[in-house]
Amino acid sequence: MSSRVKELQLARPVNNNTSRGTLFVVSSPSGGGKGTIIRHVLAVVENLSYSVSYTTRAPRLGEVDGREYFFISRDIFDEMTAAGEFLEWACVHGNFYGTAKRQVAEETAAGLDIIVEVDVQGAASVRQLLMDSVSIFILPPSPEVLRQRLLARGTDSPEELEVRLRNAPEELKQYSAFDYVIINDEIEKAVKQLASIIYAERARCMRQESLVREVIKDFMSGQE
Ligand code: 5GP
């Protein structure tokens, strides 16, 4: 990379593009594999953050408060909703989940891109609120694979598992409202696809306008 472009980038927010980071909304039915894909993508894509949601669901074995979710009571959830602290929230499979406005606002303002992992209702809300967000639907390759993944996770009671499987077809129908769809038949391929989407979105003209303008200005001044 030329030292001039590097210099211009250093003078800018971390994603080097516009002044704000981009919000990537990732949805799939429970057990669709989005958690694993996102974890891998966060490890390989630079300047990318993850929004930790709030939920009233009980922690599963191995889940850590503040890492997978902030686990809160229904009362606190209602207080946060009333105080307008959520960018979006929804009731999913009988539990409440919400994305905190603050984390998303702070990190995108600092120029970081951020992934929010939400259900299809949450994705629809974010799309309406933030027109320049990018939404990605992760599609499990078959009902059998979805069932196997939920069983292998071993964290849901038989009743919870049935609810999740029963709700999946309705969620899947919403795929066409998303900007991208990734069929998660092979984890490595799915990780590459999600990372590619993020890189491609970063390269959009509209997201690089100010940096490109500076570079072009250099060319113009050389002609004087
Ligand atoms: P799980 O209980 O399996 O972790 O998540 C259940 C569902 O809730 C998943 O579809 C997950 O994407 C969704 N979810 C997690 N966090 C949020 C959130 O902040 N908002 C919304 N709307 N859905 C969420």
PDB file of C-alpha atoms and ligand atoms in Angstrom:
ATOM      1  CA  MET A   1       0.000   0.000   0.000  1.00  0.00           C
ATOM      2  CA  SER A   2       1.359   3.452  -0.818  1.00  0.00           C
ATOM      3  CA  SER A   3       2.528   5.453   2.171  1.00  0.00           C
ATOM      4  CA  ARG A   4       0.211   8.316   1.164  1.00  0.00           C
ATOM      5  CA  VAL A   5      -2.900   6.082   1.345  1.00  0.00           C
ATOM      6  CA  LYS A   6      -1.653   4.736   4.680  1.00  0.00           C
ATOM      7  CA  GLU A   7      -1.166   8.287   5.932  1.00  0.00           C
ATOM      8  CA  LEU A   8      -4.693   9.226   4.861  1.00  0.00           C
ATOM      9  CA  GLN A   9      -6.082   6.083   6.504  1.00  0.00           C
ATOM     10  CA  LEU A  10      -4.273   6.745   9.758  1.00  0.00           C
ATOM     11  CA  ALA A  11      -5.819  10.164   9.866  1.00  0.00           C
ATOM     12  CA  ARG A  12      -9.229   8.460   9.703  1.00  0.00           C
ATOM     13  CA  PRO A  13     -11.348   6.161  11.801  1.00  0.00           C
ATOM     14  CA  VAL A  14     -10.254   2.556  12.038  1.00  0.00           C
ATOM     15  CA  ASN A  15     -12.322   1.149   9.189  1.00  0.00           C
ATOM     16  CA  ASN A  16     -10.659   3.680   6.906  1.00  0.00           C
ATOM     17  CA  ASN A  17     -13.821   4.447   5.079  1.00  0.00           C
ATOM     18  CA  THR A  18     -16.563   6.822   6.086  1.00  0.00           C
ATOM     19  CA  SER A  19     -16.618   8.327   9.547  1.00  0.00           C
ATOM     20  CA  ARG A  20     -19.049   5.673  10.807  1.00  0.00           C
ATOM     21  CA  GLY A  21     -18.741   1.901  11.017  1.00  0.00           C
ATOM     22  CA  THR A  22     -21.269  -0.381   9.354  1.00  0.00           C
ATOM     23  CA  LEU A  23     -23.810  -2.512  11.161  1.00  0.00           C
ATOM     24  CA  PHE A  24     -23.939  -6.135   9.973  1.00  0.00           C
ATOM     25  CA  VAL A  25     -27.124  -7.900  11.024  1.00  0.00           C
ATOM     26  CA  VAL A  26     -26.855 -11.690  11.114  1.00  0.00           C
ATOM     27  CA  SER A  27     -29.913 -13.923  11.582  1.00  0.00           C
ATOM     28  CA  SER A  28     -30.722 -17.595  11.398  1.00  0.00           C
ATOM     29  CA  PRO A  29     -33.007 -19.988  13.206  1.00  0.00           C
ATOM     30  CA  SER A  30     -31.658 -21.176  16.531  1.00  0.00           C
ATOM     31  CA  GLY A  31     -29.045 -23.860  15.786  1.00  0.00           C
ATOM     32  CA  GLY A  32     -28.388 -22.447  12.306  1.00  0.00           C
ATOM     33  CA  GLY A  33     -24.716 -22.098  13.172  1.00  0.00           C
ATOM     34  CA  LYS A  34     -24.469 -18.311  13.186  1.00  0.00           C
ATOM     35  CA  GLY A  35     -22.672 -18.212  16.546  1.00  0.00           C
ATOM     36  CA  THR A  36     -19.836 -20.426  15.293  1.00  0.00           C
ATOM     37  CA  ILE A  37     -19.544 -18.566  11.994  1.00  0.00           C
ATOM     38  CA  ILE A  38     -19.452 -15.186  13.733  1.00  0.00           C
ATOM     39  CA  ARG A  39     -16.798 -16.360  16.204  1.00  0.00           C
ATOM     40  CA  HIS A  40     -14.525 -17.443  13.363  1.00  0.00           C
ATOM     41  CA  VAL A  41     -15.138 -14.263  11.381  1.00  0.00           C
ATOM     42  CA  LEU A  42     -14.338 -12.067  14.407  1.00  0.00           C
ATOM     43  CA  ALA A  43     -11.010 -13.885  14.692  1.00  0.00           C
ATOM     44  CA  VAL A  44     -10.000 -13.179  11.096  1.00  0.00           C
ATOM     45  CA  VAL A  45     -11.582  -9.851  10.099  1.00  0.00           C
ATOM     46  CA  GLU A  46      -9.885  -6.790  11.559  1.00  0.00           C
ATOM     47  CA  ASN A  47     -11.717  -3.769  12.971  1.00  0.00           C
ATOM     48  CA  LEU A  48     -14.860  -5.741  13.588  1.00  0.00           C
ATOM     49  CA  SER A  49     -16.785  -5.819  16.816  1.00  0.00           C
ATOM     50  CA  TYR A  50     -19.697  -7.843  18.196  1.00  0.00           C
ATOM     51  CA  SER A  51     -22.743  -6.514  19.962  1.00  0.00           C
ATOM     52  CA  VAL A  52     -23.492  -8.453  23.150  1.00  0.00           C
ATOM     53  CA  SER A  53     -27.274  -8.618  23.540  1.00  0.00           C
ATOM     54  CA  TYR A  54     -29.333  -8.572  26.702  1.00  0.00           C
ATOM     55  CA  THR A  55     -31.631 -11.491  27.420  1.00  0.00           C
ATOM     56  CA  THR A  56     -34.035 -12.763  30.032  1.00  0.00           C
ATOM     57  CA  ARG A  57     -33.175 -16.365  29.071  1.00  0.00           C
ATOM     58  CA  ALA A  58     -31.228 -18.366  31.656  1.00  0.00           C
ATOM     59  CA  PRO A  59     -27.546 -18.918  30.825  1.00  0.00           C
ATOM     60  CA  ARG A  60     -26.693 -22.259  29.231  1.00  0.00           C
ATOM     61  CA  LEU A  61     -23.859 -24.368  30.511  1.00  0.00           C
ATOM     62  CA  GLY A  62     -20.594 -22.617  29.621  1.00  0.00           C
ATOM     63  CA  GLU A  63     -22.171 -19.255  28.805  1.00  0.00           C
ATOM     64  CA  VAL A  64     -20.588 -16.288  30.545  1.00  0.00           C
ATOM     65  CA  ASP A  65     -22.420 -13.104  31.531  1.00  0.00           C
ATOM     66  CA  GLY A  66     -21.164 -10.263  29.340  1.00  0.00           C
ATOM     67  CA  ARG A  67     -19.671 -12.609  26.735  1.00  0.00           C
ATOM     68  CA  GLU A  68     -22.541 -14.485  25.046  1.00  0.00           C
ATOM     69  CA  TYR A  69     -25.211 -12.232  26.567  1.00  0.00           C
ATOM     70  CA  PHE A  70     -25.898  -9.960  29.477  1.00  0.00           C
ATOM     71  CA  PHE A  71     -28.310 -12.132  31.452  1.00  0.00           C
ATOM     72  CA  ILE A  72     -30.910  -9.954  33.124  1.00  0.00           C
ATOM     73  CA  SER A  73     -34.278 -10.297  34.836  1.00  0.00           C
ATOM     74  CA  ARG A  74     -37.559  -9.466  33.137  1.00  0.00           C
ATOM     75  CA  ASP A  75     -37.931  -6.410  35.420  1.00  0.00           C
ATOM     76  CA  ILE A  76     -34.585  -4.971  34.351  1.00  0.00           C
ATOM     77  CA  PHE A  77     -35.409  -5.768  30.730  1.00  0.00           C
ATOM     78  CA  ASP A  78     -38.677  -3.848  31.030  1.00  0.00           C
ATOM     79  CA  GLU A  79     -36.879  -0.915  32.660  1.00  0.00           C
ATOM     80  CA  MET A  80     -34.340  -0.811  29.853  1.00  0.00           C
ATOM     81  CA  THR A  81     -37.124  -0.982  27.265  1.00  0.00           C
ATOM     82  CA  ALA A  82     -39.011   1.860  28.963  1.00  0.00           C
ATOM     83  CA  ALA A  83     -35.818   3.946  29.128  1.00  0.00           C
ATOM     84  CA  GLY A  84     -35.335   3.484  25.361  1.00  0.00           C
ATOM     85  CA  GLU A  85     -32.018   1.703  25.808  1.00  0.00           C
ATOM     86  CA  PHE A  86     -32.598  -0.853  23.063  1.00  0.00           C
ATOM     87  CA  LEU A  87     -32.014  -0.304  19.380  1.00  0.00           C
ATOM     88  CA  GLU A  88     -34.421  -3.208  18.899  1.00  0.00           C
ATOM     89  CA  TRP A  89     -35.861  -5.927  21.072  1.00  0.00           C
ATOM     90  CA  ALA A  90     -38.072  -8.970  20.573  1.00  0.00           C
ATOM     91  CA  CYS A  91     -39.632 -11.943  22.285  1.00  0.00           C
ATOM     92  CA  VAL A  92     -38.107 -15.074  20.767  1.00  0.00           C
ATOM     93  CA  HIS A  93     -39.144 -18.607  21.763  1.00  0.00           C
ATOM     94  CA  GLY A  94     -40.676 -17.185  24.951  1.00  0.00           C
ATOM     95  CA  ASN A  95     -37.649 -15.149  26.119  1.00  0.00           C
ATOM     96  CA  PHE A  96     -36.824 -11.478  25.620  1.00  0.00           C
ATOM     97  CA  TYR A  97     -33.738 -10.312  23.744  1.00  0.00           C
ATOM     98  CA  GLY A  98     -32.508  -6.787  23.033  1.00  0.00           C
ATOM     99  CA  THR A  99     -29.617  -4.993  21.323  1.00  0.00           C
ATOM    100  CA  ALA A 100     -28.192  -2.124  23.355  1.00  0.00           C
ATOM    101  CA  LYS A 101     -28.209   1.203  21.502  1.00  0.00           C
ATOM    102  CA  ARG A 102     -25.174   2.377  23.398  1.00  0.00           C
ATOM    103  CA  GLN A 103     -22.633  -0.244  22.330  1.00  0.00           C
ATOM    104  CA  VAL A 104     -23.693  -0.012  18.681  1.00  0.00           C
ATOM    105  CA  ALA A 105     -23.659   3.797  18.719  1.00  0.00           C
ATOM    106  CA  GLU A 106     -20.273   4.063  20.433  1.00  0.00           C
ATOM    107  CA  GLU A 107     -18.502   1.538  18.263  1.00  0.00           C
ATOM    108  CA  THR A 108     -19.910   2.635  14.917  1.00  0.00           C
ATOM    109  CA  ALA A 109     -19.163   6.256  15.887  1.00  0.00           C
ATOM    110  CA  ALA A 110     -15.557   5.206  16.502  1.00  0.00           C
ATOM    111  CA  GLY A 111     -15.486   3.822  12.957  1.00  0.00           C
ATOM    112  CA  LEU A 112     -15.677   0.140  13.915  1.00  0.00           C
ATOM    113  CA  ASP A 113     -17.932  -2.229  12.010  1.00  0.00           C
ATOM    114  CA  ILE A 114     -20.161  -4.259  14.302  1.00  0.00           C
ATOM    115  CA  ILE A 115     -22.080  -7.530  14.007  1.00  0.00           C
ATOM    116  CA  VAL A 116     -25.434  -7.849  15.714  1.00  0.00           C
ATOM    117  CA  GLU A 117     -26.899 -11.328  15.987  1.00  0.00           C
ATOM    118  CA  VAL A 118     -30.684 -11.090  16.126  1.00  0.00           C
ATOM    119  CA  ASP A 119     -33.785 -13.044  15.147  1.00  0.00           C
ATOM    120  CA  VAL A 120     -35.801 -12.189  12.035  1.00  0.00           C
ATOM    121  CA  GLN A 121     -38.000  -9.675  13.904  1.00  0.00           C
ATOM    122  CA  GLY A 122     -34.918  -7.850  15.174  1.00  0.00           C
ATOM    123  CA  ALA A 123     -33.417  -7.849  11.681  1.00  0.00           C
ATOM    124  CA  ALA A 124     -36.588  -6.259  10.267  1.00  0.00           C
ATOM    125  CA  SER A 125     -36.506  -3.530  12.966  1.00  0.00           C
ATOM    126  CA  VAL A 126     -32.832  -2.730  12.343  1.00  0.00           C
ATOM    127  CA  ARG A 127     -33.366  -2.603   8.565  1.00  0.00           C
ATOM    128  CA  GLN A 128     -36.106  -0.008   9.045  1.00  0.00           C
ATOM    129  CA  LEU A 129     -34.105   2.073  11.505  1.00  0.00           C
ATOM    130  CA  LEU A 130     -30.715   1.970   9.800  1.00  0.00           C
ATOM    131  CA  MET A 131     -31.065   1.928   6.046  1.00  0.00           C
ATOM    132  CA  ASP A 132     -27.346   1.491   5.444  1.00  0.00           C
ATOM    133  CA  SER A 133     -27.072  -1.631   7.623  1.00  0.00           C
ATOM    134  CA  VAL A 134     -26.289  -4.898   5.841  1.00  0.00           C
ATOM    135  CA  SER A 135     -28.336  -7.996   6.629  1.00  0.00           C
ATOM    136  CA  ILE A 136     -27.252 -11.596   6.209  1.00  0.00           C
ATOM    137  CA  PHE A 137     -29.388 -14.692   6.656  1.00  0.00           C
ATOM    138  CA  ILE A 138     -27.696 -17.972   7.551  1.00  0.00           C
ATOM    139  CA  LEU A 139     -29.689 -20.899   6.187  1.00  0.00           C
ATOM    140  CA  PRO A 140     -29.201 -24.382   7.649  1.00  0.00           C
ATOM    141  CA  PRO A 141     -28.920 -26.847   4.732  1.00  0.00           C
ATOM    142  CA  SER A 142     -31.781 -29.132   5.875  1.00  0.00           C
ATOM    143  CA  PRO A 143     -34.207 -29.739   8.777  1.00  0.00           C
ATOM    144  CA  GLU A 144     -32.223 -32.874   9.671  1.00  0.00           C
ATOM    145  CA  VAL A 145     -28.999 -30.903   9.994  1.00  0.00           C
ATOM    146  CA  LEU A 146     -30.775 -28.267  12.085  1.00  0.00           C
ATOM    147  CA  ARG A 147     -32.161 -30.935  14.412  1.00  0.00           C
ATOM    148  CA  GLN A 148     -28.732 -32.614  14.673  1.00  0.00           C
ATOM    149  CA  ARG A 149     -27.038 -29.305  15.478  1.00  0.00           C
ATOM    150  CA  LEU A 150     -29.561 -28.474  18.175  1.00  0.00           C
ATOM    151  CA  LEU A 151     -29.184 -31.970  19.648  1.00  0.00           C
ATOM    152  CA  ALA A 152     -25.372 -31.826  19.467  1.00  0.00           C
ATOM    153  CA  ARG A 153     -25.426 -28.488  21.293  1.00  0.00           C
ATOM    154  CA  GLY A 154     -27.071 -30.401  24.098  1.00  0.00           C
ATOM    155  CA  THR A 155     -28.164 -27.223  25.840  1.00  0.00           C
ATOM    156  CA  ASP A 156     -31.905 -27.189  25.214  1.00  0.00           C
ATOM    157  CA  SER A 157     -34.528 -29.238  27.004  1.00  0.00           C
ATOM    158  CA  PRO A 158     -36.619 -31.501  24.699  1.00  0.00           C
ATOM    159  CA  GLU A 159     -39.479 -28.963  24.949  1.00  0.00           C
ATOM    160  CA  GLU A 160     -37.209 -26.034  24.046  1.00  0.00           C
ATOM    161  CA  LEU A 161     -35.752 -28.016  21.174  1.00  0.00           C
ATOM    162  CA  GLU A 162     -39.232 -28.697  19.788  1.00  0.00           C
ATOM    163  CA  VAL A 163     -40.187 -25.009  20.056  1.00  0.00           C
ATOM    164  CA  ARG A 164     -37.033 -24.011  18.173  1.00  0.00           C
ATOM    165  CA  LEU A 165     -37.635 -26.583  15.418  1.00  0.00           C
ATOM    166  CA  ARG A 166     -41.316 -25.670  15.164  1.00  0.00           C
ATOM    167  CA  ASN A 167     -40.507 -21.967  14.788  1.00  0.00           C
ATOM    168  CA  ALA A 168     -37.780 -22.523  12.166  1.00  0.00           C
ATOM    169  CA  PRO A 169     -39.976 -22.713   8.983  1.00  0.00           C
ATOM    170  CA  GLU A 170     -41.612 -19.332   9.738  1.00  0.00           C
ATOM    171  CA  GLU A 171     -38.194 -17.766  10.313  1.00  0.00           C
ATOM    172  CA  LEU A 172     -36.786 -19.307   7.115  1.00  0.00           C
ATOM    173  CA  LYS A 173     -39.562 -17.745   5.040  1.00  0.00           C
ATOM    174  CA  GLN A 174     -38.128 -14.321   5.830  1.00  0.00           C
ATOM    175  CA  TYR A 175     -34.806 -14.957   4.068  1.00  0.00           C
ATOM    176  CA  SER A 176     -35.665 -12.894   0.981  1.00  0.00           C
ATOM    177  CA  ALA A 177     -35.885  -9.673   3.029  1.00  0.00           C
ATOM    178  CA  PHE A 178     -32.132  -9.956   3.685  1.00  0.00           C
ATOM    179  CA  ASP A 179     -29.328  -8.560   1.527  1.00  0.00           C
ATOM    180  CA  TYR A 180     -27.393 -11.833   1.528  1.00  0.00           C
ATOM    181  CA  VAL A 181     -28.023 -15.490   2.270  1.00  0.00           C
ATOM    182  CA  ILE A 182     -25.362 -18.013   3.253  1.00  0.00           C
ATOM    183  CA  ILE A 183     -26.196 -21.718   3.125  1.00  0.00           C
ATOM    184  CA  ASN A 184     -24.340 -23.161   6.079  1.00  0.00           C
ATOM    185  CA  ASP A 185     -23.481 -26.638   4.829  1.00  0.00           C
ATOM    186  CA  GLU A 186     -19.746 -26.268   5.461  1.00  0.00           C
ATOM    187  CA  ILE A 187     -18.516 -24.061   8.245  1.00  0.00           C
ATOM    188  CA  GLU A 188     -15.259 -23.031   6.513  1.00  0.00           C
ATOM    189  CA  LYS A 189     -17.091 -21.986   3.371  1.00  0.00           C
ATOM    190  CA  ALA A 190     -19.707 -20.093   5.374  1.00  0.00           C
ATOM    191  CA  VAL A 191     -16.987 -18.226   7.310  1.00  0.00           C
ATOM    192  CA  LYS A 192     -15.282 -17.222   4.048  1.00  0.00           C
ATOM    193  CA  GLN A 193     -18.592 -16.024   2.633  1.00  0.00           C
ATOM    194  CA  LEU A 194     -19.422 -13.868   5.641  1.00  0.00           C
ATOM    195  CA  ALA A 195     -15.898 -12.391   5.726  1.00  0.00           C
ATOM    196  CA  SER A 196     -16.149 -11.715   1.972  1.00  0.00           C
ATOM    197  CA  ILE A 197     -19.458  -9.911   2.412  1.00  0.00           C
ATOM    198  CA  ILE A 198     -17.905  -7.666   5.061  1.00  0.00           C
ATOM    199  CA  TYR A 199     -14.870  -6.890   2.888  1.00  0.00           C
ATOM    200  CA  ALA A 200     -17.017  -6.280  -0.185  1.00  0.00           C
ATOM    201  CA  GLU A 201     -19.315  -3.919   1.737  1.00  0.00           C
ATOM    202  CA  ARG A 202     -16.263  -2.025   3.009  1.00  0.00           C
ATOM    203  CA  ALA A 203     -15.153  -1.523  -0.594  1.00  0.00           C
ATOM    204  CA  ARG A 204     -18.440   0.084  -1.671  1.00  0.00           C
ATOM    205  CA  CYS A 205     -17.893   3.543  -3.174  1.00  0.00           C
ATOM    206  CA  MET A 206     -20.321   5.154  -0.730  1.00  0.00           C
ATOM    207  CA  ARG A 207     -18.422   3.775   2.276  1.00  0.00           C
ATOM    208  CA  GLN A 208     -15.058   5.018   1.000  1.00  0.00           C
ATOM    209  CA  GLU A 209     -16.117   8.355  -0.356  1.00  0.00           C
ATOM    210  CA  SER A 210     -14.056  10.613   1.895  1.00  0.00           C
ATOM    211  CA  LEU A 211     -10.843   8.577   1.580  1.00  0.00           C
ATOM    212  CA  VAL A 212     -11.207   8.276  -2.190  1.00  0.00           C
ATOM    213  CA  ARG A 213     -11.863  12.007  -2.461  1.00  0.00           C
ATOM    214  CA  GLU A 214      -8.578  12.731  -0.637  1.00  0.00           C
ATOM    215  CA  VAL A 215      -6.638  10.418  -2.955  1.00  0.00           C
ATOM    216  CA  ILE A 216      -8.206  11.979  -6.035  1.00  0.00           C
ATOM    217  CA  LYS A 217      -7.432  15.449  -4.659  1.00  0.00           C
ATOM    218  CA  ASP A 218      -3.742  14.449  -4.620  1.00  0.00           C
ATOM    219  CA  PHE A 219      -3.985  13.521  -8.308  1.00  0.00           C
ATOM    220  CA  MET A 220      -5.671  16.828  -9.110  1.00  0.00           C
ATOM    221  CA  SER A 221      -3.098  18.901  -7.261  1.00  0.00           C
ATOM    222  CA  GLY A 222      -0.337  17.122  -9.219  1.00  0.00           C
ATOM    223  CA  GLN A 223      -1.884  18.439 -12.446  1.00  0.00           C
ATOM    224  CA  GLU A 224      -1.740  22.093 -11.420  1.00  0.00           C
TER     225      GLU A 224
HETATM  226  P1  5GP B   1     -30.567 -18.292  21.770  1.00  0.00           P
HETATM  227  O1  5GP B   1     -31.470 -18.364  22.954  1.00  0.00           O
HETATM  228  O2  5GP B   1     -30.530 -19.595  20.995  1.00  0.00           O
HETATM  229  O3  5GP B   1     -29.201 -17.756  22.113  1.00  0.00           O
HETATM  230  O4  5GP B   1     -31.194 -17.217  20.776  1.00  0.00           O
HETATM  231  C1  5GP B   1     -32.504 -17.352  20.349  1.00  0.00           C
HETATM  232  C2  5GP B   1     -32.775 -16.364  19.241  1.00  0.00           C
HETATM  233  O5  5GP B   1     -32.705 -15.025  19.738  1.00  0.00           O
HETATM  234  C3  5GP B   1     -31.759 -16.435  18.090  1.00  0.00           C
HETATM  235  O6  5GP B   1     -32.482 -16.365  16.863  1.00  0.00           O
HETATM  236  C4  5GP B   1     -30.938 -15.201  18.304  1.00  0.00           C
HETATM  237  O7  5GP B   1     -30.383 -14.692  17.095  1.00  0.00           O
HETATM  238  C5  5GP B   1     -31.971 -14.244  18.831  1.00  0.00           C
HETATM  239  N1  5GP B   1     -31.354 -13.088  19.483  1.00  0.00           N
HETATM  240  C6  5GP B   1     -30.209 -13.030  20.218  1.00  0.00           C
HETATM  241  N2  5GP B   1     -29.969 -11.775  20.627  1.00  0.00           N
HETATM  242  C7  5GP B   1     -30.964 -11.013  20.139  1.00  0.00           C
HETATM  243  C8  5GP B   1     -31.275  -9.610  20.211  1.00  0.00           C
HETATM  244  O8  5GP B   1     -30.583  -8.795  20.797  1.00  0.00           O
HETATM  245  N3  5GP B   1     -32.417  -9.214  19.578  1.00  0.00           N
HETATM  246  C9  5GP B   1     -33.228 -10.067  18.900  1.00  0.00           C
HETATM  247  N4  5GP B   1     -34.293  -9.562  18.283  1.00  0.00           N
HETATM  248  N5  5GP B   1     -32.964 -11.383  18.811  1.00  0.00           N
HETATM  249  C10 5GP B   1     -31.854 -11.854  19.426  1.00  0.00           C
END
